[in-house]
């Protein structure tokens, strides 16, 4: 409760130091006006995105403060941590990407809070271990665990296939696996979920890419009305889509037909890719579930177009399930991995 009385600007008005460099640009002076200097992410590769790393570190520092009892607060906290993160499927396959991403986190970070009244002035995070998984894989394992599939009998789910389609900003991950019979050291039979590479793939185009295309089309069509100094953001496009399709701050600039065209194209591309993978591998009749995660799961036109493709190919639409908190599906998966690692250590 003592932390909750502070506002967003207090959490984010920080300096982040690592590798003998101070990065105060992260939020800067504008944070004092309850604004930040964070721009919408424009780096398509997570393994080289230090801004993303710093955002994660600031969030972790605030989480550590809020999770501690106030009696444990001191002006300076020092914590050894292990982190579980993930890369999109296509990036995970790039030579060196996993190690690069891991090394971006494997260091000592210092987060200084600049509000003099904030209860903790500095959090030093010494990242000792980093696990890098494939986005989607961590999520689907966690979802299957939550829904009790590992408790079912082997005969009930053996040879059944489950997939997750994670529709992110710059990429879409399709991760699929199959339940197999396993026997533990004591001779007990249990179901194990194993990925099948033939029905896993990545698309280097996501909902953020679609919004960028909408912005480009609007900028070209309404160059004079928008003006050279106005920068349209993805968030403005999404807000317009929720209301009357009219761009914020304008009287009659509609995001249509570009918004529907781009979302439809994305949804159909995802559906066609998934159908291709499942049919070429001969797994359609074994399909148990298709989970949808990521921010794109909340975009109706994308989802309707994806469903339309699956319907055209006679897939069981009842197998599709949008995860209850689609944006946090991967995060919950990473948390599950980190929790298991902590127990084992």
GROMACS .gro file of C-alpha atoms in nm:
model
  345
    1UNK     CA    1   0.000   0.000   0.000
    2UNK     CA    2   0.286   0.237   0.073
    3UNK     CA    3   0.415   0.188  -0.281
    4UNK     CA    4   0.068   0.213  -0.436
    5UNK     CA    5   0.031   0.574  -0.323
    6UNK     CA    6   0.296   0.671  -0.576
    7UNK     CA    7   0.211   0.743  -0.939
    8UNK     CA    8   0.350   0.609  -1.263
    9UNK     CA    9   0.598   0.894  -1.287
   10UNK     CA   10   0.753   0.788  -0.954
   11UNK     CA   11   0.804   0.430  -1.073
   12UNK     CA   12   0.954   0.542  -1.402
   13UNK     CA   13   1.155   0.853  -1.312
   14UNK     CA   14   1.484   0.666  -1.300
   15UNK     CA   15   1.840   0.631  -1.409
   16UNK     CA   16   1.965   0.292  -1.520
   17UNK     CA   17   2.336   0.215  -1.498
   18UNK     CA   18   2.528  -0.082  -1.637
   19UNK     CA   19   2.866  -0.144  -1.799
   20UNK     CA   20   2.994   0.181  -1.642
   21UNK     CA   21   2.736   0.386  -1.833
   22UNK     CA   22   2.440   0.585  -1.702
   23UNK     CA   23   2.125   0.583  -1.913
   24UNK     CA   24   1.901   0.860  -1.787
   25UNK     CA   25   1.732   0.899  -2.125
   26UNK     CA   26   1.508   0.604  -2.044
   27UNK     CA   27   1.242   0.822  -1.885
   28UNK     CA   28   1.409   1.155  -1.817
   29UNK     CA   29   1.268   1.491  -1.716
   30UNK     CA   30   0.929   1.442  -1.878
   31UNK     CA   31   0.850   1.176  -1.620
   32UNK     CA   32   0.795   1.458  -1.372
   33UNK     CA   33   0.489   1.556  -1.577
   34UNK     CA   34   0.360   1.201  -1.566
   35UNK     CA   35   0.492   1.143  -1.917
   36UNK     CA   36   0.780   0.931  -2.036
   37UNK     CA   37   1.025   0.933  -2.320
   38UNK     CA   38   0.942   0.574  -2.403
   39UNK     CA   39   0.848   0.549  -2.769
   40UNK     CA   40   0.668   0.259  -2.931
   41UNK     CA   41   0.913  -0.021  -2.987
   42UNK     CA   42   1.073  -0.005  -3.329
   43UNK     CA   43   1.347  -0.268  -3.299
   44UNK     CA   44   1.232  -0.586  -3.472
   45UNK     CA   45   1.501  -0.798  -3.303
   46UNK     CA   46   1.476  -0.847  -2.929
   47UNK     CA   47   1.827  -0.987  -2.902
   48UNK     CA   48   1.975  -0.646  -2.989
   49UNK     CA   49   1.718  -0.424  -2.815
   50UNK     CA   50   1.877  -0.275  -2.502
   51UNK     CA   51   1.578  -0.044  -2.452
   52UNK     CA   52   1.364  -0.355  -2.404
   53UNK     CA   53   1.618  -0.492  -2.156
   54UNK     CA   54   1.616  -0.169  -1.954
   55UNK     CA   55   1.236  -0.158  -1.952
   56UNK     CA   56   1.238  -0.512  -1.811
   57UNK     CA   57   1.497  -0.423  -1.548
   58UNK     CA   58   1.302  -0.117  -1.428
   59UNK     CA   59   0.985  -0.327  -1.404
   60UNK     CA   60   1.175  -0.593  -1.208
   61UNK     CA   61   1.319  -0.335  -0.967
   62UNK     CA   62   0.971  -0.198  -0.893
   63UNK     CA   63   0.832  -0.549  -0.851
   64UNK     CA   64   1.101  -0.636  -0.597
   65UNK     CA   65   1.020  -0.324  -0.395
   66UNK     CA   66   0.645  -0.388  -0.399
   67UNK     CA   67   0.683  -0.756  -0.308
   68UNK     CA   68   0.902  -0.686  -0.006
   69UNK     CA   69   0.754  -0.597   0.329
   70UNK     CA   70   0.808  -0.228   0.405
   71UNK     CA   71   1.017  -0.331   0.708
   72UNK     CA   72   1.270  -0.476   0.461
   73UNK     CA   73   1.307  -0.153   0.266
   74UNK     CA   74   1.635   0.029   0.288
   75UNK     CA   75   1.758   0.322   0.085
   76UNK     CA   76   1.969   0.081  -0.117
   77UNK     CA   77   1.868  -0.274  -0.200
   78UNK     CA   78   2.098  -0.532  -0.357
   79UNK     CA   79   1.944  -0.848  -0.500
   80UNK     CA   80   2.083  -1.147  -0.692
   81UNK     CA   81   1.829  -1.257  -0.954
   82UNK     CA   82   1.767  -1.518  -1.219
   83UNK     CA   83   1.563  -1.421  -1.523
   84UNK     CA   84   1.356  -1.622  -1.769
   85UNK     CA   85   1.287  -1.459  -2.107
   86UNK     CA   86   1.208  -1.560  -2.463
   87UNK     CA   87   1.274  -1.485  -2.828
   88UNK     CA   88   1.037  -1.519  -3.125
   89UNK     CA   89   1.069  -1.851  -3.308
   90UNK     CA   90   1.238  -1.703  -3.616
   91UNK     CA   91   1.489  -1.508  -3.406
   92UNK     CA   92   1.564  -1.804  -3.180
   93UNK     CA   93   1.692  -1.987  -3.489
   94UNK     CA   94   1.944  -1.714  -3.577
   95UNK     CA   95   2.302  -1.811  -3.489
   96UNK     CA   96   2.417  -1.620  -3.183
   97UNK     CA   97   2.082  -1.455  -3.106
   98UNK     CA   98   2.017  -1.657  -2.789
   99UNK     CA   99   2.363  -1.584  -2.650
  100UNK     CA  100   2.337  -1.216  -2.744
  101UNK     CA  101   2.004  -1.180  -2.567
  102UNK     CA  102   2.130  -1.370  -2.265
  103UNK     CA  103   2.441  -1.153  -2.241
  104UNK     CA  104   2.232  -0.836  -2.256
  105UNK     CA  105   2.085  -0.938  -1.920
  106UNK     CA  106   2.387  -1.109  -1.762
  107UNK     CA  107   2.534  -0.807  -1.585
  108UNK     CA  108   2.488  -0.581  -1.286
  109UNK     CA  109   2.222  -0.313  -1.320
  110UNK     CA  110   2.163  -0.020  -1.087
  111UNK     CA  111   1.824   0.150  -1.094
  112UNK     CA  112   1.812   0.487  -0.917
  113UNK     CA  113   1.475   0.639  -0.835
  114UNK     CA  114   1.491   1.017  -0.865
  115UNK     CA  115   1.186   1.114  -0.660
  116UNK     CA  116   1.336   1.209  -0.320
  117UNK     CA  117   1.030   1.080  -0.133
  118UNK     CA  118   1.032   0.735  -0.293
  119UNK     CA  119   1.093   0.476  -0.017
  120UNK     CA  120   1.385   0.307  -0.193
  121UNK     CA  121   1.648   0.521  -0.364
  122UNK     CA  122   1.843   0.251  -0.543
  123UNK     CA  123   1.806  -0.113  -0.644
  124UNK     CA  124   2.111  -0.306  -0.756
  125UNK     CA  125   2.023  -0.614  -0.958
  126UNK     CA  126   2.298  -0.868  -1.010
  127UNK     CA  127   2.166  -1.099  -1.281
  128UNK     CA  128   2.327  -1.436  -1.217
  129UNK     CA  129   2.135  -1.660  -1.457
  130UNK     CA  130   1.928  -1.613  -1.771
  131UNK     CA  131   1.710  -1.878  -1.937
  132UNK     CA  132   1.606  -1.803  -2.295
  133UNK     CA  133   1.316  -2.001  -2.435
  134UNK     CA  134   1.108  -1.983  -2.754
  135UNK     CA  135   0.815  -1.747  -2.721
  136UNK     CA  136   0.500  -1.951  -2.729
  137UNK     CA  137   0.662  -2.273  -2.611
  138UNK     CA  138   0.687  -2.154  -2.253
  139UNK     CA  139   0.331  -2.026  -2.276
  140UNK     CA  140   0.170  -2.341  -2.414
  141UNK     CA  141   0.338  -2.563  -2.155
  142UNK     CA  142   0.206  -2.337  -1.879
  143UNK     CA  143  -0.145  -2.327  -2.028
  144UNK     CA  144  -0.161  -2.705  -2.064
  145UNK     CA  145  -0.049  -2.734  -1.701
  146UNK     CA  146  -0.313  -2.484  -1.584
  147UNK     CA  147  -0.586  -2.670  -1.771
  148UNK     CA  148  -0.491  -3.006  -1.623
  149UNK     CA  149  -0.379  -3.189  -1.935
  150UNK     CA  150  -0.075  -3.337  -1.764
  151UNK     CA  151  -0.311  -3.500  -1.513
  152UNK     CA  152  -0.508  -3.683  -1.779
  153UNK     CA  153  -0.447  -4.046  -1.863
  154UNK     CA  154  -0.199  -4.126  -2.139
  155UNK     CA  155  -0.468  -4.312  -2.335
  156UNK     CA  156  -0.691  -4.004  -2.329
  157UNK     CA  157  -0.451  -3.757  -2.488
  158UNK     CA  158  -0.177  -3.968  -2.645
  159UNK     CA  159  -0.093  -3.850  -3.001
  160UNK     CA  160  -0.308  -3.539  -2.960
  161UNK     CA  161  -0.165  -3.213  -3.095
  162UNK     CA  162  -0.188  -2.872  -2.930
  163UNK     CA  163  -0.074  -2.543  -3.080
  164UNK     CA  164  -0.030  -2.185  -2.975
  165UNK     CA  165  -0.041  -1.893  -3.216
  166UNK     CA  166   0.127  -1.597  -3.049
  167UNK     CA  167   0.043  -1.278  -3.241
  168UNK     CA  168   0.299  -1.020  -3.133
  169UNK     CA  169   0.407  -0.676  -3.246
  170UNK     CA  170   0.662  -0.768  -3.511
  171UNK     CA  171   0.622  -1.142  -3.532
  172UNK     CA  172   0.383  -1.434  -3.503
  173UNK     CA  173   0.497  -1.758  -3.344
  174UNK     CA  174   0.330  -2.087  -3.423
  175UNK     CA  175   0.444  -2.350  -3.176
  176UNK     CA  176   0.292  -2.698  -3.180
  177UNK     CA  177   0.356  -3.021  -2.999
  178UNK     CA  178   0.219  -3.366  -2.937
  179UNK     CA  179   0.144  -3.568  -2.626
  180UNK     CA  180   0.351  -3.884  -2.595
  181UNK     CA  181   0.375  -4.171  -2.351
  182UNK     CA  182   0.666  -4.148  -2.108
  183UNK     CA  183   0.781  -4.373  -1.824
  184UNK     CA  184   0.956  -4.234  -1.519
  185UNK     CA  185   1.234  -4.398  -1.315
  186UNK     CA  186   0.981  -4.576  -1.097
  187UNK     CA  187   0.800  -4.725  -1.396
  188UNK     CA  188   0.502  -4.490  -1.378
  189UNK     CA  189   0.345  -4.395  -1.711
  190UNK     CA  190   0.266  -4.026  -1.772
  191UNK     CA  191   0.184  -3.795  -2.066
  192UNK     CA  192   0.463  -3.565  -2.188
  193UNK     CA  193   0.425  -3.278  -2.432
  194UNK     CA  194   0.695  -3.255  -2.699
  195UNK     CA  195   0.730  -2.997  -2.975
  196UNK     CA  196   0.722  -3.101  -3.340
  197UNK     CA  197   0.946  -2.878  -3.549
  198UNK     CA  198   0.751  -2.953  -3.865
  199UNK     CA  199   0.448  -2.767  -3.725
  200UNK     CA  200   0.638  -2.480  -3.568
  201UNK     CA  201   0.721  -2.164  -3.755
  202UNK     CA  202   0.761  -1.791  -3.726
  203UNK     CA  203   0.621  -1.504  -3.932
  204UNK     CA  204   0.815  -1.177  -3.936
  205UNK     CA  205   0.499  -0.968  -3.949
  206UNK     CA  206   0.275  -0.886  -3.654
  207UNK     CA  207   0.001  -0.654  -3.539
  208UNK     CA  208   0.254  -0.371  -3.494
  209UNK     CA  209   0.368  -0.416  -3.853
  210UNK     CA  210   0.006  -0.399  -3.967
  211UNK     CA  211  -0.048  -0.075  -3.772
  212UNK     CA  212   0.271   0.070  -3.922
  213UNK     CA  213   0.133  -0.003  -4.268
  214UNK     CA  214  -0.192   0.173  -4.178
  215UNK     CA  215   0.005   0.477  -4.059
  216UNK     CA  216   0.208   0.481  -4.380
  217UNK     CA  217  -0.108   0.473  -4.592
  218UNK     CA  218  -0.273   0.751  -4.386
  219UNK     CA  219   0.039   0.965  -4.405
  220UNK     CA  220   0.049   0.933  -4.782
  221UNK     CA  221  -0.322   1.002  -4.835
  222UNK     CA  222  -0.359   1.284  -4.582
  223UNK     CA  223  -0.010   1.436  -4.594
  224UNK     CA  224  -0.139   1.794  -4.604
  225UNK     CA  225  -0.403   1.747  -4.332
  226UNK     CA  226  -0.172   1.561  -4.094
  227UNK     CA  227   0.128   1.788  -4.143
  228UNK     CA  228   0.495   1.706  -4.143
  229UNK     CA  229   0.538   1.745  -3.765
  230UNK     CA  230   0.257   1.512  -3.660
  231UNK     CA  231   0.360   1.155  -3.589
  232UNK     CA  232   0.074   0.907  -3.574
  233UNK     CA  233   0.124   0.625  -3.324
  234UNK     CA  234  -0.002   0.268  -3.328
  235UNK     CA  235  -0.193   0.337  -3.009
  236UNK     CA  236  -0.388   0.614  -3.183
  237UNK     CA  237  -0.486   0.371  -3.458
  238UNK     CA  238  -0.606   0.114  -3.206
  239UNK     CA  239  -0.800   0.378  -3.010
  240UNK     CA  240  -0.969   0.499  -3.330
  241UNK     CA  241  -1.066   0.140  -3.414
  242UNK     CA  242  -1.241   0.107  -3.078
  243UNK     CA  243  -1.448   0.420  -3.135
  244UNK     CA  244  -1.562   0.559  -3.469
  245UNK     CA  245  -1.249   0.497  -3.681
  246UNK     CA  246  -1.170   0.871  -3.678
  247UNK     CA  247  -0.810   0.956  -3.590
  248UNK     CA  248  -0.772   1.139  -3.258
  249UNK     CA  249  -0.725   1.514  -3.301
  250UNK     CA  250  -0.887   1.522  -3.646
  251UNK     CA  251  -1.244   1.579  -3.759
  252UNK     CA  252  -1.272   1.342  -4.050
  253UNK     CA  253  -0.954   1.141  -4.109
  254UNK     CA  254  -1.071   0.779  -4.101
  255UNK     CA  255  -0.836   0.487  -4.055
  256UNK     CA  256  -1.052   0.291  -4.299
  257UNK     CA  257  -1.024   0.110  -4.532
  258UNK     CA  258  -0.657   0.066  -4.444
  259UNK     CA  259  -0.716  -0.073  -4.093
  260UNK     CA  260  -0.953  -0.348  -4.208
  261UNK     CA  261  -0.735  -0.434  -4.506
  262UNK     CA  262  -0.418  -0.475  -4.299
  263UNK     CA  263  -0.583  -0.668  -4.015
  264UNK     CA  264  -0.758  -0.897  -4.262
  265UNK     CA  265  -0.434  -0.960  -4.447
  266UNK     CA  266  -0.253  -1.043  -4.122
  267UNK     CA  267  -0.526  -1.279  -4.000
  268UNK     CA  268  -0.543  -1.464  -4.330
  269UNK     CA  269  -0.163  -1.492  -4.355
  270UNK     CA  270  -0.152  -1.650  -4.009
  271UNK     CA  271  -0.438  -1.887  -4.087
  272UNK     CA  272  -0.290  -1.994  -4.420
  273UNK     CA  273   0.051  -2.057  -4.263
  274UNK     CA  274  -0.105  -2.267  -3.985
  275UNK     CA  275  -0.318  -2.468  -4.228
  276UNK     CA  276  -0.014  -2.535  -4.446
  277UNK     CA  277   0.187  -2.665  -4.150
  278UNK     CA  278  -0.090  -2.888  -4.016
  279UNK     CA  279  -0.191  -3.036  -4.351
  280UNK     CA  280   0.161  -3.099  -4.476
  281UNK     CA  281   0.241  -3.283  -4.154
  282UNK     CA  282  -0.085  -3.476  -4.151
  283UNK     CA  283  -0.181  -3.356  -3.803
  284UNK     CA  284  -0.522  -3.199  -3.868
  285UNK     CA  285  -0.725  -3.496  -3.740
  286UNK     CA  286  -0.515  -3.513  -3.422
  287UNK     CA  287  -0.576  -3.150  -3.325
  288UNK     CA  288  -0.679  -3.098  -2.965
  289UNK     CA  289  -0.646  -2.721  -2.905
  290UNK     CA  290  -0.532  -2.401  -3.075
  291UNK     CA  291  -0.450  -2.135  -2.818
  292UNK     CA  292  -0.426  -1.772  -2.928
  293UNK     CA  293  -0.202  -1.534  -2.737
  294UNK     CA  294  -0.033  -1.197  -2.779
  295UNK     CA  295  -0.178  -0.851  -2.840
  296UNK     CA  296  -0.316  -0.954  -3.178
  297UNK     CA  297  -0.558  -1.190  -3.003
  298UNK     CA  298  -0.750  -0.879  -2.894
  299UNK     CA  299  -0.793  -0.750  -3.249
  300UNK     CA  300  -1.131  -0.875  -3.373
  301UNK     CA  301  -1.065  -0.839  -3.746
  302UNK     CA  302  -0.742  -1.037  -3.720
  303UNK     CA  303  -0.916  -1.314  -3.526
  304UNK     CA  304  -1.220  -1.325  -3.753
  305UNK     CA  305  -0.999  -1.354  -4.061
  306UNK     CA  306  -0.790  -1.628  -3.902
  307UNK     CA  307  -1.105  -1.823  -3.810
  308UNK     CA  308  -1.240  -1.777  -4.162
  309UNK     CA  309  -0.936  -1.948  -4.313
  310UNK     CA  310  -0.958  -2.239  -4.070
  311UNK     CA  311  -1.329  -2.276  -4.143
  312UNK     CA  312  -1.260  -2.287  -4.517
  313UNK     CA  313  -1.028  -2.583  -4.453
  314UNK     CA  314  -1.282  -2.756  -4.224
  315UNK     CA  315  -1.082  -2.719  -3.903
  316UNK     CA  316  -1.280  -2.754  -3.581
  317UNK     CA  317  -1.337  -2.393  -3.471
  318UNK     CA  318  -1.433  -2.514  -3.122
  319UNK     CA  319  -1.067  -2.605  -3.072
  320UNK     CA  320  -0.971  -2.234  -3.082
  321UNK     CA  321  -0.932  -2.065  -2.746
  322UNK     CA  322  -0.810  -1.711  -2.680
  323UNK     CA  323  -0.607  -1.735  -2.361
  324UNK     CA  324  -0.772  -1.548  -2.073
  325UNK     CA  325  -0.486  -1.296  -2.049
  326UNK     CA  326  -0.334  -1.319  -2.397
  327UNK     CA  327  -0.081  -1.039  -2.353
  328UNK     CA  328   0.066  -1.208  -2.045
  329UNK     CA  329   0.069  -1.566  -2.174
  330UNK     CA  330   0.444  -1.571  -2.239
  331UNK     CA  331   0.520  -1.392  -1.913
  332UNK     CA  332   0.331  -1.659  -1.717
  333UNK     CA  333   0.525  -1.925  -1.904
  334UNK     CA  334   0.859  -1.762  -1.820
  335UNK     CA  335   0.749  -1.732  -1.457
  336UNK     CA  336   0.671  -2.103  -1.453
  337UNK     CA  337   1.019  -2.184  -1.585
  338UNK     CA  338   1.185  -1.954  -1.332
  339UNK     CA  339   0.983  -2.108  -1.048
  340UNK     CA  340   1.087  -2.462  -1.143
  341UNK     CA  341   1.451  -2.357  -1.170
  342UNK     CA  342   1.436  -2.196  -0.827
  343UNK     CA  343   1.292  -2.512  -0.672
  344UNK     CA  344   1.556  -2.730  -0.839
  345UNK     CA  345   1.837  -2.506  -0.716
   0.00000   0.00000   0.00000
